PDB file of N, CA and C in Angstrom:
ATOM      1  N   MET A 248      35.521  -5.794  -9.798  1.00 41.00           N
ATOM      2  CA  MET A 248      35.555  -6.309 -11.183  1.00 41.00           C
ATOM      3  C   MET A 248      34.414  -7.668 -11.679  1.00 41.00           C
ATOM      4  N   THR A 249      35.295  -8.885 -11.291  1.00 42.00           N
ATOM      5  CA  THR A 249      34.186 -10.037 -11.323  1.00 42.00           C
ATOM      6  C   THR A 249      33.009 -10.068 -11.493  1.00 42.00           C
ATOM      7  N   ASP A 250      32.689  -9.092 -10.337  1.00 44.00           N
ATOM      8  CA  ASP A 250      31.132  -8.999 -10.208  1.00 44.00           C
ATOM      9  C   ASP A 250      30.284  -8.835 -11.888  1.00 44.00           C
ATOM     10  N   ALA A 251      31.164  -8.178 -11.659  1.00 44.00           N
ATOM     11  CA  ALA A 251      30.286  -7.567 -13.341  1.00 44.00           C
ATOM     12  C   ALA A 251      30.421  -8.250 -15.129  1.00 44.00           C
ATOM     13  N   ILE A 252      31.439  -9.228 -14.580  1.00 41.00           N
ATOM     14  CA  ILE A 252      31.532 -10.030 -15.550  1.00 41.00           C
ATOM     15  C   ILE A 252      30.052 -10.960 -15.052  1.00 41.00           C
ATOM     16  N   LYS A 253      30.154 -11.352 -13.553  1.00 42.00           N
ATOM     17  CA  LYS A 253      28.560 -12.172 -13.206  1.00 42.00           C
ATOM     18  C   LYS A 253      27.617 -11.965 -13.507  1.00 42.00           C
ATOM     19  N   LYS A 254      27.739 -11.077 -13.041  1.00 43.00           N
ATOM     20  CA  LYS A 254      26.035  -9.485 -13.302  1.00 43.00           C
ATOM     21  C   LYS A 254      25.767 -10.190 -15.496  1.00 43.00           C
ATOM     22  N   CYS A 255      27.175 -10.254 -16.063  1.00 43.00           N
ATOM     23  CA  CYS A 255      26.545 -10.426 -17.210  1.00 43.00           C
ATOM     24  C   CYS A 255      26.757 -11.215 -18.243  1.00 43.00           C
ATOM     25  N   SER A 256      25.694 -12.130 -18.919  1.00 47.00           N
ATOM     26  CA  SER A 256      25.015 -13.142 -19.785  1.00 47.00           C
ATOM     27  C   SER A 256      25.867 -13.468 -20.753  1.00 47.00           C
ATOM     28  N   ALA A 257      26.453 -12.659 -21.585  1.00 51.00           N
ATOM     29  CA  ALA A 257      27.321 -12.474 -22.563  1.00 51.00           C
ATOM     30  C   ALA A 257      28.867 -13.675 -22.137  1.00 51.00           C
ATOM     31  N   THR A 258      29.170 -13.718 -22.893  1.00 53.00           N
ATOM     32  CA  THR A 258      30.067 -14.346 -23.098  1.00 53.00           C
ATOM     33  C   THR A 258      31.498 -13.447 -22.784  1.00 53.00           C
ATOM     34  N   GLU A 259      32.256 -13.221 -21.852  1.00 51.00           N
ATOM     35  CA  GLU A 259      32.930 -12.054 -21.781  1.00 51.00           C
ATOM     36  C   GLU A 259      35.150 -12.856 -21.329  1.00 51.00           C
ATOM     37  N   THR A 260      36.502 -12.120 -22.345  1.00 52.00           N
ATOM     38  CA  THR A 260      37.611 -12.653 -21.791  1.00 52.00           C
ATOM     39  C   THR A 260      37.630 -11.329 -20.535  1.00 52.00           C
ATOM     40  N   ALA A 261      37.825 -11.617 -19.415  1.00 55.00           N
ATOM     41  CA  ALA A 261      37.673 -11.236 -18.290  1.00 55.00           C
ATOM     42  C   ALA A 261      39.656 -10.007 -18.789  1.00 55.00           C
ATOM     43  N   ALA A 262      40.391 -10.207 -19.437  1.00 55.00           N
ATOM     44  CA  ALA A 262      41.805  -9.690 -19.767  1.00 55.00           C
ATOM     45  C   ALA A 262      40.837  -8.674 -20.575  1.00 55.00           C
ATOM     46  N   CYS A 263      40.623  -8.501 -21.057  1.00 63.00           N
ATOM     47  CA  CYS A 263      40.423  -7.044 -22.288  1.00 63.00           C
ATOM     48  C   CYS A 263      38.240  -7.392 -22.076  1.00 63.00           C
ATOM     49  N   CYS A 264      37.827  -7.287 -21.534  1.00 63.00           N
ATOM     50  CA  CYS A 264      36.614  -6.511 -21.181  1.00 63.00           C
ATOM     51  C   CYS A 264      36.090  -7.230 -22.752  1.00 63.00           C
ATOM     52  N   CYS A 265      36.535  -7.906 -23.367  1.00 63.00           N
ATOM     53  CA  CYS A 265      35.690  -8.490 -25.615  1.00 63.00           C
ATOM     54  C   CYS A 265      34.062  -9.407 -25.221  1.00 63.00           C
ATOM     55  N   VAL A 266      33.608  -8.977 -25.550  1.00 56.00           N
ATOM     56  CA  VAL A 266      33.412  -9.333 -25.342  1.00 56.00           C
ATOM     57  C   VAL A 266      31.939 -10.146 -27.619  1.00 56.00           C
ATOM     58  N   ASP A 267      31.903 -11.362 -27.517  1.00 57.00           N
ATOM     59  CA  ASP A 267      31.717 -11.964 -28.393  1.00 57.00           C
ATOM     60  C   ASP A 267      31.236 -11.907 -29.933  1.00 57.00           C
ATOM     61  N   VAL A 268      30.202 -10.733 -31.265  1.00 55.00           N
ATOM     62  CA  VAL A 268      29.626 -10.269 -30.998  1.00 55.00           C
ATOM     63  C   VAL A 268      28.510 -11.253 -31.497  1.00 55.00           C
ATOM     64  N   GLY A 269      28.146 -12.092 -31.806  1.00 55.00           N
ATOM     65  CA  GLY A 269      27.879 -13.365 -31.765  1.00 55.00           C
ATOM     66  C   GLY A 269      26.304 -13.230 -30.037  1.00 55.00           C
ATOM     67  N   THR A 270      26.816 -13.060 -29.015  1.00 56.00           N
ATOM     68  CA  THR A 270      26.389 -12.506 -27.769  1.00 56.00           C
ATOM     69  C   THR A 270      25.649 -11.372 -28.354  1.00 56.00           C
ATOM     70  N   VAL A 271      26.336 -10.638 -28.431  1.00 63.00           N
ATOM     71  CA  VAL A 271      25.052  -9.633 -28.435  1.00 63.00           C
ATOM     72  C   VAL A 271      24.397  -8.994 -30.267  1.00 63.00           C
ATOM     73  N   MET A 272      25.036  -9.742 -31.254  1.00 66.00           N
ATOM     74  CA  MET A 272      23.729  -9.876 -31.978  1.00 66.00           C
ATOM     75  C   MET A 272      23.361 -10.518 -32.260  1.00 66.00           C
ATOM     76  N   ASP A 273      22.704 -11.217 -32.640  1.00 71.00           N
ATOM     77  CA  ASP A 273      22.059 -12.963 -33.000  1.00 71.00           C
ATOM     78  C   ASP A 273      20.847 -13.140 -34.037  1.00 71.00           C
ATOM     79  N   ASN A 274      20.494 -11.785 -34.812  1.00 75.00           N
ATOM     80  CA  ASN A 274      19.983 -12.046 -35.989  1.00 75.00           C
ATOM     81  C   ASN A 274      18.595 -12.246 -35.960  1.00 75.00           C
ATOM     82  N   THR A 275      18.537 -12.177 -33.730  1.00 79.00           N
ATOM     83  CA  THR A 275      16.887 -12.017 -33.387  1.00 79.00           C
ATOM     84  C   THR A 275      15.840 -10.959 -33.393  1.00 79.00           C
ATOM     85  N   ASP A 276      16.222  -9.459 -33.470  1.00 84.00           N
ATOM     86  CA  ASP A 276      15.809  -8.055 -33.186  1.00 84.00           C
ATOM     87  C   ASP A 276      16.179  -7.574 -34.454  1.00 84.00           C
ATOM     88  N   CYS A 277      15.437  -7.620 -35.451  1.00 92.00           N
ATOM     89  CA  CYS A 277      15.658  -7.229 -36.868  1.00 92.00           C
ATOM     90  C   CYS A 277      14.961  -6.530 -36.974  1.00 92.00           C
ATOM     91  N   THR A 278      13.841  -5.962 -36.333  1.00 94.00           N
ATOM     92  CA  THR A 278      12.597  -4.455 -36.517  1.00 94.00           C
ATOM     93  C   THR A 278      12.918  -3.470 -35.644  1.00 94.00           C
ATOM     94  N   ALA A 279      13.247  -2.139 -36.267  1.00 95.00           N
ATOM     95  CA  ALA A 279      12.866  -0.892 -35.860  1.00 95.00           C
ATOM     96  C   ALA A 279      11.745   0.107 -35.035  1.00 95.00           C
ATOM     97  N   SER A 280      11.167   0.085 -34.471  1.00 95.00           N
ATOM     98  CA  SER A 280      10.228   0.332 -34.156  1.00 95.00           C
ATOM     99  C   SER A 280       9.625   2.968 -34.018  1.00 95.00           C
ATOM    100  N   TRP A 281       8.684   2.993 -34.609  1.00 96.00           N
ATOM    101  CA  TRP A 281       9.139   4.481 -34.910  1.00 96.00           C
ATOM    102  C   TRP A 281       8.795   4.834 -34.310  1.00 96.00           C
ATOM    103  N   SER A 282       7.843   5.611 -33.617  1.00 96.00           N
ATOM    104  CA  SER A 282       6.693   6.689 -33.448  1.00 96.00           C
ATOM    105  C   SER A 282       6.943   8.250 -32.786  1.00 96.00           C
ATOM    106  N   GLY A 283       5.858   8.847 -33.640  1.00 96.00           N
ATOM    107  CA  GLY A 283       6.464  10.110 -33.590  1.00 96.00           C
ATOM    108  C   GLY A 283       4.514  10.721 -33.731  1.00 96.00           C
ATOM    109  N   ALA A 284       4.325  11.896 -32.732  1.00 96.00           N
ATOM    110  CA  ALA A 284       3.186  13.280 -33.243  1.00 96.00           C
ATOM    111  C   ALA A 284       3.161  13.743 -33.567  1.00 96.00           C
ATOM    112  N   PHE A 285       2.007  14.430 -34.740  1.00 97.00           N
ATOM    113  CA  PHE A 285       2.326  15.838 -36.398  1.00 97.00           C
ATOM    114  C   PHE A 285       0.957  16.678 -35.584  1.00 97.00           C
ATOM    115  N   ALA A 286       1.379  17.552 -36.338  1.00 96.00           N
ATOM    116  CA  ALA A 286      -0.260  18.582 -36.124  1.00 96.00           C
ATOM    117  C   ALA A 286      -0.848  18.354 -37.261  1.00 96.00           C
ATOM    118  N   ASP A 287       0.054  17.469 -37.979  1.00 95.00           N
ATOM    119  CA  ASP A 287      -1.718  17.090 -39.533  1.00 95.00           C
ATOM    120  C   ASP A 287      -0.526  15.432 -40.363  1.00 95.00           C
ATOM    121  N   ARG A 288      -1.437  15.111 -40.476  1.00 95.00           N
ATOM    122  CA  ARG A 288      -1.129  13.698 -41.816  1.00 95.00           C
ATOM    123  C   ARG A 288      -0.026  14.660 -42.920  1.00 95.00           C
ATOM    124  N   HIS A 289      -0.162  15.923 -42.844  1.00 97.00           N
ATOM    125  CA  HIS A 289       1.370  16.136 -43.988  1.00 97.00           C
ATOM    126  C   HIS A 289       1.873  16.358 -43.927  1.00 97.00           C
ATOM    127  N   ALA A 290       2.660  16.567 -42.616  1.00 97.00           N
ATOM    128  CA  ALA A 290       3.735  16.701 -41.450  1.00 97.00           C
ATOM    129  C   ALA A 290       4.041  15.204 -41.434  1.00 97.00           C
ATOM    130  N   ALA A 291       3.045  14.011 -40.982  1.00 97.00           N
ATOM    131  CA  ALA A 291       3.462  12.930 -41.074  1.00 97.00           C
ATOM    132  C   ALA A 291       3.514  11.713 -42.044  1.00 97.00           C
ATOM    133  N   GLU A 292       3.405  12.420 -43.286  1.00 98.00           N
ATOM    134  CA  GLU A 292       3.777  11.729 -44.227  1.00 98.00           C
ATOM    135  C   GLU A 292       5.363  12.164 -44.480  1.00 98.00           C
ATOM    136  N   ALA A 293       5.588  13.198 -44.133  1.00 98.00           N
ATOM    137  CA  ALA A 293       6.574  13.698 -45.327  1.00 98.00           C
ATOM    138  C   ALA A 293       7.872  13.245 -43.614  1.00 98.00           C
ATOM    139  N   MET A 294       7.892  13.302 -42.575  1.00 97.00           N
ATOM    140  CA  MET A 294       8.519  12.457 -41.445  1.00 97.00           C
ATOM    141  C   MET A 294       8.636  10.316 -42.284  1.00 97.00           C
ATOM    142  N   LEU A 295       7.201  10.262 -42.212  1.00 98.00           N
ATOM    143  CA  LEU A 295       7.405   8.753 -43.275  1.00 98.00           C
ATOM    144  C   LEU A 295       8.408   8.417 -44.529  1.00 98.00           C
ATOM    145  N   LYS A 296       7.977   9.949 -44.811  1.00 98.00           N
ATOM    146  CA  LYS A 296       9.007   9.153 -45.838  1.00 98.00           C
ATOM    147  C   LYS A 296      10.577   9.797 -45.655  1.00 98.00           C
ATOM    148  N   HIS A 297      11.153  10.168 -44.619  1.00 97.00           N
ATOM    149  CA  HIS A 297      12.512  11.080 -44.672  1.00 97.00           C
ATOM    150  C   HIS A 297      12.991   9.461 -43.705  1.00 97.00           C
ATOM    151  N   LEU A 298      12.511   8.873 -43.483  1.00 97.00           N
ATOM    152  CA  LEU A 298      12.299   7.756 -42.562  1.00 97.00           C
ATOM    153  C   LEU A 298      12.425   6.456 -43.628  1.00 97.00           C
ATOM    154  N   THR A 299      11.885   6.846 -44.623  1.00 98.00           N
ATOM    155  CA  THR A 299      12.048   5.492 -45.209  1.00 98.00           C
ATOM    156  C   THR A 299      13.315   5.500 -46.322  1.00 98.00           C
ATOM    157  N   ASP A 300      13.424   6.987 -46.460  1.00 97.00           N
ATOM    158  CA  ASP A 300      14.338   7.297 -47.245  1.00 97.00           C
ATOM    159  C   ASP A 300      15.991   6.697 -46.544  1.00 97.00           C
ATOM    160  N   LYS A 301      16.023   6.714 -45.134  1.00 97.00           N
ATOM    161  CA  LYS A 301      17.186   6.652 -44.951  1.00 97.00           C
ATOM    162  C   LYS A 301      16.761   5.107 -44.083  1.00 97.00           C
ATOM    163  N   ALA A 302      15.959   4.194 -44.405  1.00 97.00           N
ATOM    164  CA  ALA A 302      15.996   2.550 -43.980  1.00 97.00           C
ATOM    165  C   ALA A 302      16.562   2.379 -45.706  1.00 97.00           C
ATOM    166  N   ARG A 303      16.096   2.461 -46.679  1.00 97.00           N
ATOM    167  CA  ARG A 303      16.184   2.331 -47.859  1.00 97.00           C
ATOM    168  C   ARG A 303      17.745   2.385 -47.810  1.00 97.00           C
ATOM    169  N   GLN A 304      18.348   3.480 -47.736  1.00 96.00           N
ATOM    170  CA  GLN A 304      20.161   3.488 -47.511  1.00 96.00           C
ATOM    171  C   GLN A 304      21.334   2.788 -46.790  1.00 96.00           C
ATOM    172  N   VAL A 305      20.074   1.637 -45.833  1.00 95.00           N
ATOM    173  CA  VAL A 305      20.936   1.076 -45.072  1.00 95.00           C
ATOM    174  C   VAL A 305      20.325  -0.639 -45.492  1.00 95.00           C
ATOM    175  N   GLU A 306      19.487  -0.405 -45.571  1.00 96.00           N
ATOM    176  CA  GLU A 306      19.087  -2.075 -47.018  1.00 96.00           C
ATOM    177  C   GLU A 306      19.738  -2.499 -47.482  1.00 96.00           C
ATOM    178  N   SER A 307      20.136  -3.927 -46.880  1.00 94.00           N
ATOM    179  CA  SER A 307      20.926  -4.857 -48.486  1.00 94.00           C
ATOM    180  C   SER A 307      19.554  -5.349 -49.303  1.00 94.00           C
ATOM    181  N   GLU A 308      18.489  -5.904 -48.741  1.00 95.00           N
ATOM    182  CA  GLU A 308      16.918  -6.750 -49.590  1.00 95.00           C
ATOM    183  C   GLU A 308      16.260  -5.785 -49.120  1.00 95.00           C
ATOM    184  N   PRO A 309      15.527  -5.783 -49.754  1.00 95.00           N
ATOM    185  CA  PRO A 309      14.091  -4.341 -49.207  1.00 95.00           C
ATOM    186  C   PRO A 309      13.640  -5.179 -47.853  1.00 95.00           C
ATOM    187  N   CYS A 310      13.758  -3.455 -47.467  1.00 96.00           N
ATOM    188  CA  CYS A 310      13.142  -3.225 -45.839  1.00 96.00           C
ATOM    189  C   CYS A 310      11.820  -3.417 -46.256  1.00 96.00           C
ATOM    190  N   VAL A 311      11.255  -4.310 -44.610  1.00 97.00           N
ATOM    191  CA  VAL A 311       9.746  -4.002 -44.773  1.00 97.00           C
ATOM    192  C   VAL A 311       9.263  -3.036 -43.500  1.00 97.00           C
ATOM    193  N   ILE A 312       8.438  -1.704 -44.993  1.00 97.00           N
ATOM    194  CA  ILE A 312       8.043  -1.239 -43.395  1.00 97.00           C
ATOM    195  C   ILE A 312       6.492  -1.188 -43.549  1.00 97.00           C
ATOM    196  N   GLN A 313       5.795  -0.793 -41.790  1.00 98.00           N
ATOM    197  CA  GLN A 313       4.467  -0.757 -41.628  1.00 98.00           C
ATOM    198  C   GLN A 313       4.627  -0.040 -41.312  1.00 98.00           C
ATOM    199  N   ALA A 314       3.505   1.179 -41.814  1.00 98.00           N
ATOM    200  CA  ALA A 314       3.622   2.093 -40.712  1.00 98.00           C
ATOM    201  C   ALA A 314       2.129   2.788 -40.408  1.00 98.00           C
ATOM    202  N   GLU A 315       1.537   3.344 -39.635  1.00 98.00           N
ATOM    203  CA  GLU A 315       0.404   3.406 -39.624  1.00 98.00           C
ATOM    204  C   GLU A 315      -0.350   4.987 -38.808  1.00 98.00           C
ATOM    205  N   PHE A 316      -0.989   5.617 -39.292  1.00 97.00           N
ATOM    206  CA  PHE A 316      -1.553   6.885 -38.954  1.00 97.00           C
ATOM    207  C   PHE A 316      -3.057   6.935 -38.052  1.00 97.00           C
ATOM    208  N   VAL A 317      -2.592   7.431 -37.135  1.00 96.00           N
ATOM    209  CA  VAL A 317      -3.026   7.189 -35.609  1.00 96.00           C
ATOM    210  C   VAL A 317      -4.121   8.876 -35.488  1.00 96.00           C
ATOM    211  N   GLU A 318      -4.979   8.808 -36.065  1.00 95.00           N
ATOM    212  CA  GLU A 318      -6.154  10.159 -35.532  1.00 95.00           C
ATOM    213  C   GLU A 318      -5.121  10.722 -33.831  1.00 95.00           C
ATOM    214  N   GLU A 319      -5.698  11.299 -34.256  1.00 91.00           N
ATOM    215  CA  GLU A 319      -5.798  11.950 -32.040  1.00 91.00           C
ATOM    216  C   GLU A 319      -5.836  13.547 -31.577  1.00 91.00           C
ATOM    217  N   ALA A 320      -6.562  13.930 -30.697  1.00 87.00           N
ATOM    218  CA  ALA A 320      -6.769  14.793 -30.377  1.00 87.00           C
ATOM    219  C   ALA A 320      -6.931  15.882 -31.650  1.00 87.00           C
ATOM    220  N   PRO A 321      -5.146  16.317 -30.401  1.00 89.00           N
ATOM    221  CA  PRO A 321      -4.374  17.778 -31.383  1.00 89.00           C
ATOM    222  C   PRO A 321      -3.705  17.513 -32.903  1.00 89.00           C
ATOM    223  N   GLY A 322      -3.483  16.172 -33.562  1.00 95.00           N
ATOM    224  CA  GLY A 322      -3.229  15.502 -34.946  1.00 95.00           C
ATOM    225  C   GLY A 322      -2.917  14.621 -35.346  1.00 95.00           C
ATOM    226  N   ILE A 323      -2.310  14.306 -35.322  1.00 97.00           N
ATOM    227  CA  ILE A 323      -2.060  12.855 -35.846  1.00 97.00           C
ATOM    228  C   ILE A 323      -0.335  12.415 -35.359  1.00 97.00           C
ATOM    229  N   ARG A 324      -0.733  10.543 -35.104  1.00 97.00           N
ATOM    230  CA  ARG A 324       0.758   9.984 -34.840  1.00 97.00           C
ATOM    231  C   ARG A 324       0.632   8.893 -35.813  1.00 97.00           C
ATOM    232  N   LEU A 325       1.644   9.203 -36.017  1.00 97.00           N
ATOM    233  CA  LEU A 325       2.595   8.355 -37.162  1.00 97.00           C
ATOM    234  C   LEU A 325       3.676   6.972 -36.334  1.00 97.00           C
ATOM    235  N   ASP A 326       2.797   6.226 -36.511  1.00 97.00           N
ATOM    236  CA  ASP A 326       3.326   4.686 -35.663  1.00 97.00           C
ATOM    237  C   ASP A 326       4.217   3.992 -37.300  1.00 97.00           C
ATOM    238  N   VAL A 327       5.729   3.359 -37.255  1.00 97.00           N
ATOM    239  CA  VAL A 327       6.442   2.579 -38.039  1.00 97.00           C
ATOM    240  C   VAL A 327       6.994   1.698 -37.509  1.00 97.00           C
ATOM    241  N   ASP A 328       7.110   0.685 -37.790  1.00 97.00           N
ATOM    242  CA  ASP A 328       7.954  -0.714 -37.794  1.00 97.00           C
ATOM    243  C   ASP A 328       8.801  -1.411 -39.242  1.00 97.00           C
ATOM    244  N   PHE A 329      10.272  -1.203 -39.326  1.00 97.00           N
ATOM    245  CA  PHE A 329      11.356  -1.626 -40.067  1.00 97.00           C
ATOM    246  C   PHE A 329      10.879  -2.173 -39.990  1.00 97.00           C
ATOM    247  N   THR A 330      11.446  -3.541 -41.303  1.00 96.00           N
ATOM    248  CA  THR A 330      11.811  -4.970 -40.563  1.00 96.00           C
ATOM    249  C   THR A 330      12.740  -4.937 -42.140  1.00 96.00           C
ATOM    250  N   PHE A 331      14.582  -4.838 -40.775  1.00 96.00           N
ATOM    251  CA  PHE A 331      15.619  -5.131 -41.878  1.00 96.00           C
ATOM    252  C   PHE A 331      16.132  -7.295 -42.603  1.00 96.00           C
ATOM    253  N   ALA A 332      16.928  -6.874 -43.260  1.00 94.00           N
ATOM    254  CA  ALA A 332      17.292  -8.487 -43.596  1.00 94.00           C
ATOM    255  C   ALA A 332      18.564  -8.761 -42.356  1.00 94.00           C
ATOM    256  N   CYS A 333      18.781  -8.497 -41.512  1.00 92.00           N
ATOM    257  CA  CYS A 333      19.340  -8.732 -40.644  1.00 92.00           C
ATOM    258  C   CYS A 333      20.070  -7.370 -39.560  1.00 92.00           C
ATOM    259  N   GLN A 334      19.887  -7.432 -37.890  1.00 92.00           N
ATOM    260  CA  GLN A 334      20.110  -7.252 -37.118  1.00 92.00           C
ATOM    261  C   GLN A 334      21.136  -5.396 -37.062  1.00 92.00           C
ATOM    262  N   ALA A 335      22.061  -6.277 -37.889  1.00 92.00           N
ATOM    263  CA  ALA A 335      23.493  -5.352 -38.065  1.00 92.00           C
ATOM    264  C   ALA A 335      22.322  -4.051 -38.529  1.00 92.00           C
ATOM    265  N   GLU A 336      22.065  -4.173 -40.011  1.00 94.00           N
ATOM    266  CA  GLU A 336      21.063  -3.246 -40.771  1.00 94.00           C
ATOM    267  C   GLU A 336      20.117  -2.181 -39.083  1.00 94.00           C
ATOM    268  N   THR A 337      19.788  -3.071 -39.124  1.00 94.00           N
ATOM    269  CA  THR A 337      18.894  -2.230 -37.925  1.00 94.00           C
ATOM    270  C   THR A 337      19.685  -0.916 -36.595  1.00 94.00           C
ATOM    271  N   LEU A 338      20.270  -2.023 -36.594  1.00 92.00           N
ATOM    272  CA  LEU A 338      21.693  -1.475 -35.362  1.00 92.00           C
ATOM    273  C   LEU A 338      22.551  -0.003 -36.250  1.00 92.00           C
ATOM    274  N   ILE A 339      22.579  -0.443 -37.694  1.00 94.00           N
ATOM    275  CA  ILE A 339      22.561   0.767 -37.962  1.00 94.00           C
ATOM    276  C   ILE A 339      21.892   2.042 -38.115  1.00 94.00           C
ATOM    277  N   PHE A 340      20.355   1.904 -38.830  1.00 95.00           N
ATOM    278  CA  PHE A 340      19.020   2.297 -39.375  1.00 95.00           C
ATOM    279  C   PHE A 340      18.865   3.090 -37.975  1.00 95.00           C
ATOM    280  N   GLN A 341      18.997   2.397 -36.898  1.00 93.00           N
ATOM    281  CA  GLN A 341      19.199   3.319 -35.305  1.00 93.00           C
ATOM    282  C   GLN A 341      20.361   4.405 -34.365  1.00 93.00           C
ATOM    283  N   LEU A 342      21.219   3.968 -35.352  1.00 93.00           N
ATOM    284  CA  LEU A 342      22.429   5.090 -35.134  1.00 93.00           C
ATOM    285  C   LEU A 342      21.806   6.005 -36.298  1.00 93.00           C
ATOM    286  N   GLY A 343      21.820   5.557 -37.274  1.00 93.00           N
ATOM    287  CA  GLY A 343      21.480   6.739 -38.106  1.00 93.00           C
ATOM    288  C   GLY A 343      20.163   7.949 -37.402  1.00 93.00           C
ATOM    289  N   LEU A 344      19.776   8.009 -36.797  1.00 89.00           N
ATOM    290  CA  LEU A 344      18.814   8.473 -36.393  1.00 89.00           C
ATOM    291  C   LEU A 344      18.563   9.027 -35.716  1.00 89.00           C
ATOM    292  N   ARG A 345      20.281   9.091 -35.154  1.00 87.00           N
ATOM    293  CA  ARG A 345      20.389  10.263 -34.037  1.00 87.00           C
ATOM    294  C   ARG A 345      20.809  11.125 -34.285  1.00 87.00           C
TER     295      ARG A 345
END
């Protein structure tokens, strides 16, 4: 068990295997990226609306959404970055997509 603690860079308490939240969520990763392939632009736009609605449910301040539609041989690919005000919102958004 001591080997596991030595390998972990987070500050752990050996007695309860607890980790300080600040070592896991330090607000450096506030962007969630999503990508998917679709048969046509209409389907890709519908998914973008769905993802945007999910992001709006989580945000405390306006989430910055950058979407790109890329034409590909069989259809279209949607690449989206969602930048939230804090890392907790990013995590909640990602978990909500599962």
